[in-house]
Amino acid sequence: MFKYFTADTNDQEEYAFANGSVKSLEKGLLNKDILDRMIKSGDIVSALKILSESDLNDYSFDLNNPSDFENSLNKELLHTYDIIKSISQVSTFNFLYFTFASKYDFHNIKILIKSKYLKKDISNELLSPIGTIDIEKLNLAIKDEKYENIPDSFEFLIKKTFSEYNKFKDPEMIDFVLDKERYVMIFNKIREIEIIEAEELFLKRFININIDLNNIINCIRAKIRGEKKAFIKEFLIPEGDFKIEKIIEIYDSPLSSWCEKLIYTDYKNIVETGVNYFQRNNSLMELEKLRDNFILNFSKIGKYITFGIEPLIGFITAKENDIKNIKIILSGKLNKLSPDQIKERVRDSYV
Amino acid sequence: MITQGIVIAFLGSAIAIGLSCSGSGMGVGIAGAAGVGVMIEEPEKFGLVLFLQAFPGTQGIYGLLVGFWVLMKTGILGGSPIPLSLDQGCQIFFSCIPVGVVGFFSGWYQGKTAAAAIGLIARNPGGVGKAIVMVTMVETYAVFSLLASLLLFNAITL
């Protein structure tokens, strides 16, 4: 009984502060109404005006140079991550920060390794400043193979990516290897930290859903590329809820029949609709949209929880989703896509 | 003269004050942490946050009221305690239990509700009325326990 009191009250004190911050940050998230008005607006400047004139004071754009919206959105994302970092005082929150921010480390590593092998200079705009490791240090490690300033775990994965690339000489291999290594690193970290059972359930489920969807989409990509079963075995991430043996088992059957094999899983509709769309339009756009919506809808539980990591996970997912939606709408406006075409690409909203 | 009854009455007073103030401390702490989190982004909400944070503090006041009344009525506060029998001491002790125990739990849980209410006003300042109603619902039971303690204590013949 006393143990229960201590654990419960201590955790709440830790959560209360971060959750309070997140609740007030949630006010800046985009709702469906704003998204619809932006989609229906005549051009990129009107869309930006709708965003700037709404109650959301998070975004600031240079209306004289509307095509520079990416820069403003990246700044906003960086600002969000700075806030999350500043309120992540507890070990679980630090881990949470790593889980989300490491995505940008891996993005940077992918770009730097590709630029090294493809011998192409890249502009700094392609690299994200959000990651947990400084870009310069990563650059030094990848270009000059000087690993003194980066953690050992990153040194190991960069060397592994080099050797895998040298084996296959295929740039897409870099993506496959690094996608897998990211989750391996997250699971190694999760074993290092002490988290209470209720947190662990949600956190693990969230990561597992990401892994499952990553595995399924990577398999569909590999299938479309005509890869052999042996190839996917190497790069499937084993920690997901949906066992990789089952994916390997269905790999050789035609894509259209995959949804029948996934009938008892949560992912049946995603695969069915996504594959149908691919067969009609030769694009994985719908599959990626359904994946993002599935993860966002799972994170929505954070809206109803007062104390815990759920509101933080929900908020980060929602903010990234908002920024993705704004980019889709503004790029659509810039490329003169019709409102219907833009609407087809836009993800659900968290609010 | 210090009798066994006086010692038990002391214990009752200590429980009324100690438990209810602990509950209030925990509740105010939880609501305060949530409030500080909100004020990082919106310092202008200090007034509303403070108002909601103060709610779980009332249990401590109720406990203090009962505790002091016990100390006064038994003459402990004046320095000349009434020589209470063991029965009377036990009666006083049990009359202090409602405000102590209920104060502890209601203060703690009201703190949680207040933190959730602070989250609500952070997202939607217009919801402050509803937030206050929710927090006040927990208060009801603290008031009942105060009433129970007072009635029980009043029924004791000293």
Coordinates of C-alpha atoms in Angstrom, one line a residue:
Chain A
M1 CA 0.0 0.0 0.0
F2 CA 2.7 2.5 1.0
K3 CA 4.8 1.5 -2.0
Y4 CA 1.8 2.3 -4.2
F5 CA 1.5 5.7 -2.6
T6 CA 5.1 6.6 -3.0
A7 CA 5.4 5.5 -6.6
D8 CA 2.1 7.1 -7.6
T9 CA 2.6 10.5 -6.0
N10 CA 6.2 10.9 -7.1
D11 CA 5.4 10.1 -10.7
Q12 CA 2.5 12.5 -10.7
E13 CA 4.7 15.3 -9.4
E14 CA 7.1 14.6 -12.2
Y15 CA 4.3 14.5 -14.8
A16 CA 2.2 17.4 -13.6
F17 CA 4.7 20.0 -14.7
A18 CA 5.4 18.6 -18.1
N19 CA 1.7 17.8 -18.8
G20 CA 0.7 21.3 -17.7
S21 CA 3.1 22.7 -20.3
V22 CA 1.9 20.4 -23.0
K23 CA -1.7 21.2 -22.3
S24 CA -1.0 24.9 -23.0
L25 CA 1.1 24.1 -26.1
E26 CA -1.8 22.0 -27.5
K27 CA -3.7 25.2 -27.9
G28 CA -1.4 26.0 -30.9
L29 CA -2.3 22.8 -32.8
L30 CA -4.2 23.0 -36.0
N31 CA -7.8 22.0 -36.2
K32 CA -9.7 20.7 -39.1
D33 CA -11.4 24.0 -39.8
I34 CA -8.2 25.8 -40.4
L35 CA -6.8 23.0 -42.5
D36 CA -10.0 23.1 -44.7
R37 CA -9.8 26.9 -45.1
M38 CA -6.2 26.6 -46.1
I39 CA -6.9 23.9 -48.6
K40 CA -9.7 25.9 -50.2
S41 CA -7.7 29.2 -50.3
G42 CA -6.8 30.6 -53.7
D43 CA -3.0 30.7 -53.5
I44 CA -0.1 30.2 -51.1
V45 CA -0.2 33.8 -49.7
S46 CA -3.9 33.4 -48.8
A47 CA -3.1 30.0 -47.2
L48 CA -0.3 31.6 -45.2
K49 CA -2.6 34.5 -44.1
I50 CA -5.2 32.1 -42.8
L51 CA -2.5 30.4 -40.7
S52 CA -1.0 33.6 -39.5
E53 CA -4.4 35.3 -38.7
S54 CA -5.8 32.3 -36.8
D55 CA -5.4 32.2 -33.0
L56 CA -2.3 30.1 -33.4
N57 CA 0.6 32.4 -32.7
D58 CA 3.1 29.6 -33.2
Y59 CA 3.8 30.2 -36.8
S60 CA 5.3 33.3 -38.4
F61 CA 5.9 33.6 -42.1
D62 CA 7.4 36.1 -44.4
L63 CA 4.5 36.9 -46.7
N64 CA 6.8 38.7 -49.1
N65 CA 8.7 35.5 -49.7
P66 CA 6.0 32.8 -49.4
S67 CA 8.1 30.0 -51.0
D68 CA 10.5 30.2 -48.0
F69 CA 7.8 28.6 -45.7
E70 CA 10.0 25.5 -45.1
N71 CA 12.5 27.6 -43.2
S72 CA 9.8 29.0 -40.9
L73 CA 8.3 25.5 -40.4
N74 CA 11.7 24.0 -39.5
K75 CA 12.3 26.8 -37.0
E76 CA 8.9 26.0 -35.4
L77 CA 9.7 22.3 -35.2
L78 CA 13.1 23.1 -33.7
H79 CA 11.4 25.4 -31.1
T80 CA 9.0 22.6 -30.2
Y81 CA 11.8 20.2 -29.7
D82 CA 13.6 22.8 -27.5
I83 CA 10.5 23.0 -25.3
I84 CA 10.2 19.3 -25.1
K85 CA 13.9 19.0 -24.1
S86 CA 13.5 21.7 -21.5
I87 CA 10.5 20.0 -19.8
S88 CA 12.0 16.5 -20.1
Q89 CA 13.6 16.3 -16.7
V90 CA 12.6 12.8 -15.9
S91 CA 14.6 9.7 -17.3
T92 CA 11.5 8.5 -19.2
F93 CA 11.0 11.9 -20.8
N94 CA 14.7 12.0 -21.8
F95 CA 14.3 8.7 -23.4
L96 CA 11.1 10.0 -25.1
Y97 CA 13.1 13.0 -26.4
F98 CA 15.7 10.7 -27.8
T99 CA 13.1 8.4 -29.4
F100 CA 11.7 11.3 -31.4
A101 CA 14.8 13.5 -31.9
S102 CA 17.0 10.6 -33.0
K103 CA 14.8 10.3 -36.1
Y104 CA 16.5 13.5 -37.3
D105 CA 20.0 12.1 -36.4
F106 CA 19.3 9.2 -38.7
H107 CA 17.9 11.5 -41.4
N108 CA 21.2 13.5 -41.2
I109 CA 23.3 10.3 -41.3
K110 CA 21.4 9.0 -44.3
I111 CA 21.9 12.3 -46.2
L112 CA 25.6 12.6 -45.2
I113 CA 26.4 8.9 -46.2
K114 CA 24.6 9.2 -49.5
S115 CA 26.4 12.5 -50.3
K116 CA 29.7 10.8 -49.5
Y117 CA 29.1 7.8 -51.7
L118 CA 27.3 9.5 -54.5
K119 CA 30.0 12.3 -54.4
K120 CA 27.5 15.0 -54.3
D121 CA 27.8 18.2 -52.3
I122 CA 24.7 18.8 -50.2
S123 CA 23.3 22.1 -49.0
N124 CA 23.0 22.5 -45.2
E125 CA 19.3 23.1 -45.6
L126 CA 18.8 19.4 -46.2
L127 CA 20.2 18.6 -42.8
S128 CA 18.1 19.0 -39.7
P129 CA 19.4 20.8 -36.6
I130 CA 16.9 18.9 -34.3
G131 CA 18.9 15.7 -33.8
T132 CA 20.7 14.8 -30.6
I133 CA 24.2 15.0 -32.2
D134 CA 25.7 18.1 -33.7
I135 CA 25.7 18.1 -37.5
E136 CA 29.4 19.1 -37.7
K137 CA 30.4 16.2 -35.5
L138 CA 28.4 13.8 -37.7
N139 CA 29.9 15.3 -40.8
L140 CA 33.4 14.7 -39.4
A141 CA 32.6 11.1 -38.4
I142 CA 31.1 10.3 -41.8
K143 CA 33.3 12.2 -44.2
D144 CA 36.7 11.9 -42.4
E145 CA 35.8 8.8 -40.3
K146 CA 36.8 10.6 -37.1
Y147 CA 34.5 9.2 -34.5
E148 CA 35.9 10.8 -31.3
N149 CA 33.0 13.2 -30.9
I150 CA 30.1 10.9 -31.4
P151 CA 28.7 8.2 -29.1
D152 CA 30.0 4.6 -29.6
S153 CA 26.5 3.4 -30.6
F154 CA 26.5 5.8 -33.6
E155 CA 30.0 5.0 -34.5
F156 CA 29.0 1.3 -34.7
L157 CA 26.0 2.0 -36.9
I158 CA 27.8 4.3 -39.3
K159 CA 30.5 1.6 -39.8
K160 CA 27.8 -1.0 -40.3
T161 CA 26.1 1.1 -42.9
F162 CA 29.4 1.6 -44.7
S163 CA 30.0 -2.1 -44.9
E164 CA 26.5 -2.9 -46.0
Y165 CA 26.6 -0.3 -48.7
N166 CA 29.9 -1.6 -49.9
K167 CA 28.4 -5.1 -50.1
F168 CA 25.4 -4.1 -52.2
K169 CA 26.4 -0.7 -53.7
D170 CA 22.8 0.4 -53.6
P171 CA 21.9 3.8 -52.0
E172 CA 18.5 2.5 -50.9
M173 CA 20.4 0.0 -48.7
I174 CA 21.5 2.9 -46.5
D175 CA 17.8 3.6 -45.7
F176 CA 17.0 0.0 -44.9
V177 CA 20.0 -0.5 -42.7
L178 CA 19.6 2.8 -40.8
D179 CA 15.8 2.3 -40.3
K180 CA 16.5 -1.0 -38.6
E181 CA 19.4 0.3 -36.6
R182 CA 17.3 3.2 -35.2
Y183 CA 14.8 0.8 -33.6
V184 CA 17.6 -1.5 -32.4
M185 CA 19.1 1.6 -30.6
I186 CA 15.8 2.6 -29.2
F187 CA 15.2 -0.9 -27.7
N188 CA 18.7 -0.9 -26.3
K189 CA 17.9 2.4 -24.6
I190 CA 14.5 1.2 -23.3
R191 CA 16.3 -1.5 -21.4
E192 CA 18.7 1.0 -19.7
I193 CA 16.0 3.2 -18.2
E194 CA 13.6 2.4 -15.4
I195 CA 10.0 3.0 -16.4
I196 CA 6.8 2.0 -14.6
E197 CA 4.6 -0.6 -16.1
A198 CA 1.8 1.6 -17.3
E199 CA 4.2 3.9 -19.1
E200 CA 6.0 0.9 -20.6
L201 CA 2.8 -0.5 -22.1
F202 CA 1.9 2.7 -24.0
L203 CA 5.5 3.5 -25.0
K204 CA 6.2 0.0 -26.2
R205 CA 2.9 -0.2 -28.1
F206 CA 3.7 3.1 -29.7
I207 CA 7.2 2.0 -30.8
N208 CA 5.8 -1.4 -31.9
I209 CA 3.2 0.2 -34.1
N210 CA 5.9 2.3 -35.7
I211 CA 8.0 -0.8 -36.2
D212 CA 5.1 -2.9 -37.6
L213 CA 4.1 -0.2 -40.1
N214 CA 7.8 0.4 -41.0
N215 CA 8.2 -3.3 -41.6
I216 CA 5.1 -3.7 -43.7
I217 CA 5.8 -0.6 -45.9
N218 CA 9.4 -1.6 -46.4
C219 CA 8.3 -5.0 -47.5
I220 CA 5.8 -3.6 -49.9
R221 CA 8.6 -1.3 -51.3
A222 CA 10.9 -4.3 -51.6
K223 CA 8.2 -6.4 -53.3
I224 CA 7.6 -3.6 -55.8
R225 CA 11.3 -3.4 -56.5
G226 CA 11.2 -7.2 -57.1
E227 CA 13.6 -8.1 -54.2
K228 CA 14.0 -11.7 -53.1
K229 CA 12.8 -13.0 -49.7
A230 CA 16.4 -13.3 -48.4
F231 CA 16.8 -9.6 -48.9
I232 CA 13.9 -8.5 -46.6
K233 CA 14.9 -11.0 -43.9
E234 CA 18.1 -8.9 -43.4
F235 CA 16.2 -5.6 -42.8
L236 CA 13.0 -6.5 -41.0
I237 CA 12.9 -5.2 -37.4
P238 CA 12.1 -8.1 -35.1
E239 CA 10.7 -6.2 -32.1
G240 CA 7.3 -5.4 -33.5
D241 CA 3.9 -6.8 -32.4
F242 CA 3.4 -8.3 -35.9
K243 CA 6.0 -11.1 -36.0
I244 CA 8.4 -10.9 -38.9
E245 CA 8.0 -14.6 -39.6
K246 CA 4.4 -13.9 -40.7
I247 CA 5.6 -11.1 -43.0
I248 CA 8.2 -13.4 -44.5
E249 CA 5.6 -16.1 -44.9
I250 CA 3.3 -13.9 -47.0
Y251 CA 6.1 -12.1 -48.9
D252 CA 6.0 -14.4 -52.0
S253 CA 2.2 -14.2 -52.4
P254 CA 0.9 -11.4 -54.7
L255 CA 0.6 -8.0 -53.1
S256 CA -3.2 -7.9 -53.6
S257 CA -3.6 -11.0 -51.3
W258 CA -1.6 -9.6 -48.4
C259 CA -4.6 -7.9 -46.8
E260 CA -6.3 -11.4 -46.5
K261 CA -3.3 -12.6 -44.5
L262 CA -3.5 -9.6 -42.3
I263 CA -7.2 -10.0 -41.6
Y264 CA -6.8 -10.4 -37.9
T265 CA -4.4 -7.5 -37.4
D266 CA -4.9 -3.8 -36.9
Y267 CA -3.2 -3.1 -40.2
K268 CA -5.6 -4.9 -42.6
N269 CA -7.3 -1.8 -43.8
I270 CA -4.1 0.2 -44.2
V271 CA -2.6 -2.5 -46.5
E272 CA -5.9 -3.1 -48.4
T273 CA -6.5 0.5 -49.1
G274 CA -2.9 1.4 -49.7
V275 CA -2.2 -1.5 -52.1
N276 CA -5.4 -0.8 -54.0
Y277 CA -4.4 2.8 -54.4
F278 CA -0.9 1.7 -55.5
Q279 CA -2.3 -0.6 -58.1
R280 CA -4.5 2.1 -59.5
N281 CA -2.1 5.0 -59.3
N282 CA 1.4 3.4 -59.0
S283 CA 2.1 5.5 -55.9
L284 CA 2.5 4.6 -52.2
M285 CA 1.2 8.0 -51.2
E286 CA -2.1 6.6 -49.7
L287 CA -0.2 3.9 -47.8
E288 CA 2.1 6.5 -46.2
K289 CA -0.9 8.7 -45.4
L290 CA -2.8 5.8 -43.8
R291 CA 0.3 4.9 -41.7
D292 CA 0.6 8.5 -40.4
N293 CA -3.1 8.6 -39.6
F294 CA -2.9 5.3 -37.8
I295 CA 0.0 6.5 -35.6
L296 CA -1.7 9.9 -35.0
N297 CA -5.0 8.3 -34.0
F298 CA -3.2 6.0 -31.6
S299 CA -1.5 9.0 -30.0
K300 CA -4.8 10.8 -29.5
I301 CA -5.2 8.9 -26.2
G302 CA -2.8 11.7 -24.9
K303 CA -5.7 14.2 -25.1
Y304 CA -7.6 12.3 -22.4
I305 CA -4.8 11.5 -19.9
T306 CA -4.0 14.0 -17.2
F307 CA -0.7 12.6 -15.9
G308 CA 1.7 10.5 -17.9
I309 CA 3.9 10.3 -21.0
E310 CA 0.8 9.9 -23.3
P311 CA 0.2 13.7 -23.6
L312 CA 3.8 14.3 -24.6
I313 CA 3.8 11.5 -27.2
G314 CA 0.5 12.9 -28.5
F315 CA 1.7 16.4 -28.6
I316 CA 5.0 15.7 -30.5
T317 CA 3.2 13.4 -32.9
A318 CA 0.5 16.1 -33.4
K319 CA 3.0 18.9 -33.9
E320 CA 5.0 16.9 -36.5
N321 CA 1.8 16.0 -38.2
D322 CA 0.7 19.6 -38.3
I323 CA 4.0 20.7 -39.8
K324 CA 3.7 17.9 -42.4
N325 CA 0.1 19.0 -43.2
I326 CA 1.2 22.7 -43.6
K327 CA 4.0 21.6 -45.9
I328 CA 1.7 19.5 -48.0
I329 CA -0.9 22.3 -48.4
L330 CA 1.7 25.0 -49.1
S331 CA 3.7 22.9 -51.6
G332 CA 0.4 22.0 -53.2
K333 CA -0.5 25.7 -53.5
L334 CA 3.0 26.4 -54.9
N335 CA 2.6 23.7 -57.5
K336 CA -0.9 24.8 -58.4
L337 CA -2.6 21.5 -57.3
S338 CA -6.4 21.6 -57.0
P339 CA -8.0 21.6 -53.5
D340 CA -9.2 18.1 -54.1
Q341 CA -5.7 16.9 -54.9
I342 CA -4.3 18.6 -51.8
K343 CA -7.1 17.2 -49.6
E344 CA -6.2 13.7 -50.8
R345 CA -2.7 14.1 -49.4
V346 CA -3.5 15.9 -46.1
R347 CA -3.4 13.8 -42.9
D348 CA -6.0 13.8 -40.1
S349 CA -5.7 16.5 -37.4
Y350 CA -5.0 15.8 -33.7
V351 CA -7.4 18.4 -32.3
Chain B
M1 CA -2.9 16.2 35.2
I2 CA -2.1 14.2 32.1
T3 CA -4.4 11.2 31.8
Q4 CA -4.5 8.4 29.3
G5 CA -7.6 10.2 27.8
I6 CA -5.7 13.4 27.2
V7 CA -2.9 11.4 25.4
I8 CA -5.5 9.8 23.1
A9 CA -7.1 13.2 22.5
F10 CA -3.7 14.6 21.6
L11 CA -3.3 11.7 19.1
G12 CA -6.8 12.6 17.6
S13 CA -5.9 16.2 17.2
A14 CA -2.5 15.3 15.6
I15 CA -4.3 12.9 13.1
A16 CA -6.9 15.6 12.2
I17 CA -4.2 18.2 11.5
G18 CA -1.4 15.9 10.3
L19 CA -3.3 13.8 7.8
S20 CA -5.5 16.6 6.3
C21 CA -2.5 18.9 5.9
S22 CA -0.5 16.1 4.3
G23 CA -3.3 15.6 1.8
S24 CA -3.5 19.3 1.1
G25 CA 0.2 19.6 0.7
M26 CA 0.3 16.8 -1.9
G27 CA -2.8 18.2 -3.7
V28 CA -1.4 21.8 -3.8
G29 CA 1.9 20.4 -4.9
I30 CA 0.5 18.4 -7.8
A31 CA -1.7 21.3 -8.9
G32 CA 1.2 23.7 -8.5
A33 CA 3.5 21.7 -10.7
A34 CA 0.9 21.6 -13.4
G35 CA 0.3 25.3 -13.0
V36 CA 4.0 26.1 -13.3
G37 CA 4.1 24.1 -16.5
V38 CA 1.2 26.1 -17.9
M39 CA 2.7 29.4 -16.8
I40 CA 6.0 28.7 -18.7
E41 CA 4.0 29.3 -21.9
E42 CA 1.2 31.6 -20.5
P43 CA 2.4 33.6 -17.5
E44 CA -0.8 35.7 -17.7
K45 CA -2.8 32.8 -16.4
F46 CA -1.2 33.1 -13.0
G47 CA -4.5 34.3 -11.3
L48 CA -6.6 31.4 -12.6
V49 CA -3.9 28.9 -11.9
L50 CA -3.4 30.1 -8.3
F51 CA -7.2 30.0 -7.7
L52 CA -7.4 26.4 -8.8
Q53 CA -4.2 25.5 -7.0
A54 CA -5.6 26.8 -3.7
F55 CA -8.6 24.5 -3.7
P56 CA -6.8 21.4 -2.3
G57 CA -5.5 23.6 0.5
T58 CA -8.9 23.8 2.2
Q59 CA -8.7 20.2 3.7
G60 CA -5.7 21.4 5.7
I61 CA -7.8 24.3 7.1
Y62 CA -10.6 22.0 8.0
G63 CA -8.2 19.6 9.8
L64 CA -6.6 22.5 11.6
L65 CA -10.0 23.8 12.7
V66 CA -11.1 20.4 14.2
G67 CA -7.6 19.9 15.7
F68 CA -7.6 23.3 17.4
W69 CA -11.1 22.9 18.6
V70 CA -10.2 19.7 20.3
L71 CA -7.1 21.3 21.9
M72 CA -9.3 24.2 23.1
K73 CA -12.2 22.3 24.5
T74 CA -9.9 19.8 26.3
G75 CA -8.1 22.7 27.9
I76 CA -4.7 21.6 26.4
L77 CA -4.2 24.9 24.6
G78 CA -4.9 26.9 27.8
G79 CA -2.3 24.9 29.8
S80 CA -4.9 23.3 32.2
P81 CA -6.1 20.1 30.5
I82 CA -9.4 18.5 31.7
P83 CA -8.6 15.0 33.2
L84 CA -10.3 13.0 30.5
S85 CA -11.1 9.4 30.9
L86 CA -9.9 6.7 28.5
D87 CA -13.4 6.5 27.0
Q88 CA -13.6 10.2 26.5
G89 CA -10.2 10.3 24.9
C90 CA -11.2 7.5 22.5
Q91 CA -14.4 9.3 21.6
I92 CA -12.4 12.5 20.8
F93 CA -9.9 10.4 18.8
F94 CA -12.6 8.8 16.7
S95 CA -14.3 12.1 16.1
C96 CA -11.1 13.4 14.5
I97 CA -10.8 10.4 12.1
P98 CA -13.3 11.7 9.4
V99 CA -11.6 15.0 8.8
G100 CA -8.1 13.5 9.0
V101 CA -8.6 10.5 6.7
V102 CA -11.0 12.1 4.3
G103 CA -8.9 15.3 4.3
F104 CA -5.9 13.3 3.3
F105 CA -7.5 11.5 0.3
S106 CA -9.7 14.3 -0.8
G107 CA -6.8 16.8 -0.7
W108 CA -4.7 14.5 -2.8
Y109 CA -7.4 13.7 -5.3
Q110 CA -8.6 17.2 -5.5
G111 CA -5.0 18.1 -6.4
K112 CA -5.2 15.7 -9.3
T113 CA -8.5 17.2 -10.4
A114 CA -7.2 20.7 -10.0
A115 CA -4.2 19.8 -12.2
A116 CA -6.5 18.4 -14.9
A117 CA -8.6 21.6 -14.6
I118 CA -5.5 23.7 -15.0
G119 CA -4.8 21.7 -18.2
L120 CA -8.4 22.5 -19.3
I121 CA -8.0 26.3 -18.8
A122 CA -4.6 26.1 -20.5
R123 CA -6.2 24.9 -23.7
N124 CA -9.6 26.6 -23.3
P125 CA -9.8 29.6 -20.9
G126 CA -13.6 29.7 -21.5
G127 CA -13.9 26.4 -19.6
V128 CA -12.9 27.9 -16.3
G129 CA -16.5 27.7 -14.9
K130 CA -16.8 24.0 -15.7
A131 CA -13.3 23.4 -14.3
I132 CA -14.2 25.0 -11.0
V133 CA -17.4 22.8 -10.7
M134 CA -15.4 19.7 -11.2
V135 CA -12.8 20.6 -8.6
T136 CA -15.6 21.7 -6.2
M137 CA -17.2 18.2 -6.4
V138 CA -14.3 16.8 -4.5
E139 CA -14.5 19.5 -2.0
T140 CA -18.0 18.4 -1.1
Y141 CA -16.7 15.3 0.6
A142 CA -14.1 17.2 2.6
V143 CA -16.9 19.5 3.9
F144 CA -19.0 16.4 4.8
S145 CA -16.1 15.0 6.8
L146 CA -15.6 18.3 8.6
L147 CA -19.3 18.3 9.5
A148 CA -19.1 14.7 10.7
S149 CA -16.1 15.4 12.9
L150 CA -17.7 18.5 14.4
L151 CA -21.0 16.7 15.1
L152 CA -19.2 13.7 16.6
F153 CA -17.0 15.9 18.8
N154 CA -20.0 18.0 19.8
A155 CA -21.8 14.9 21.0
I156 CA -19.1 14.1 23.5
T157 CA -19.8 15.1 27.1
L158 CA -16.7 16.5 28.7

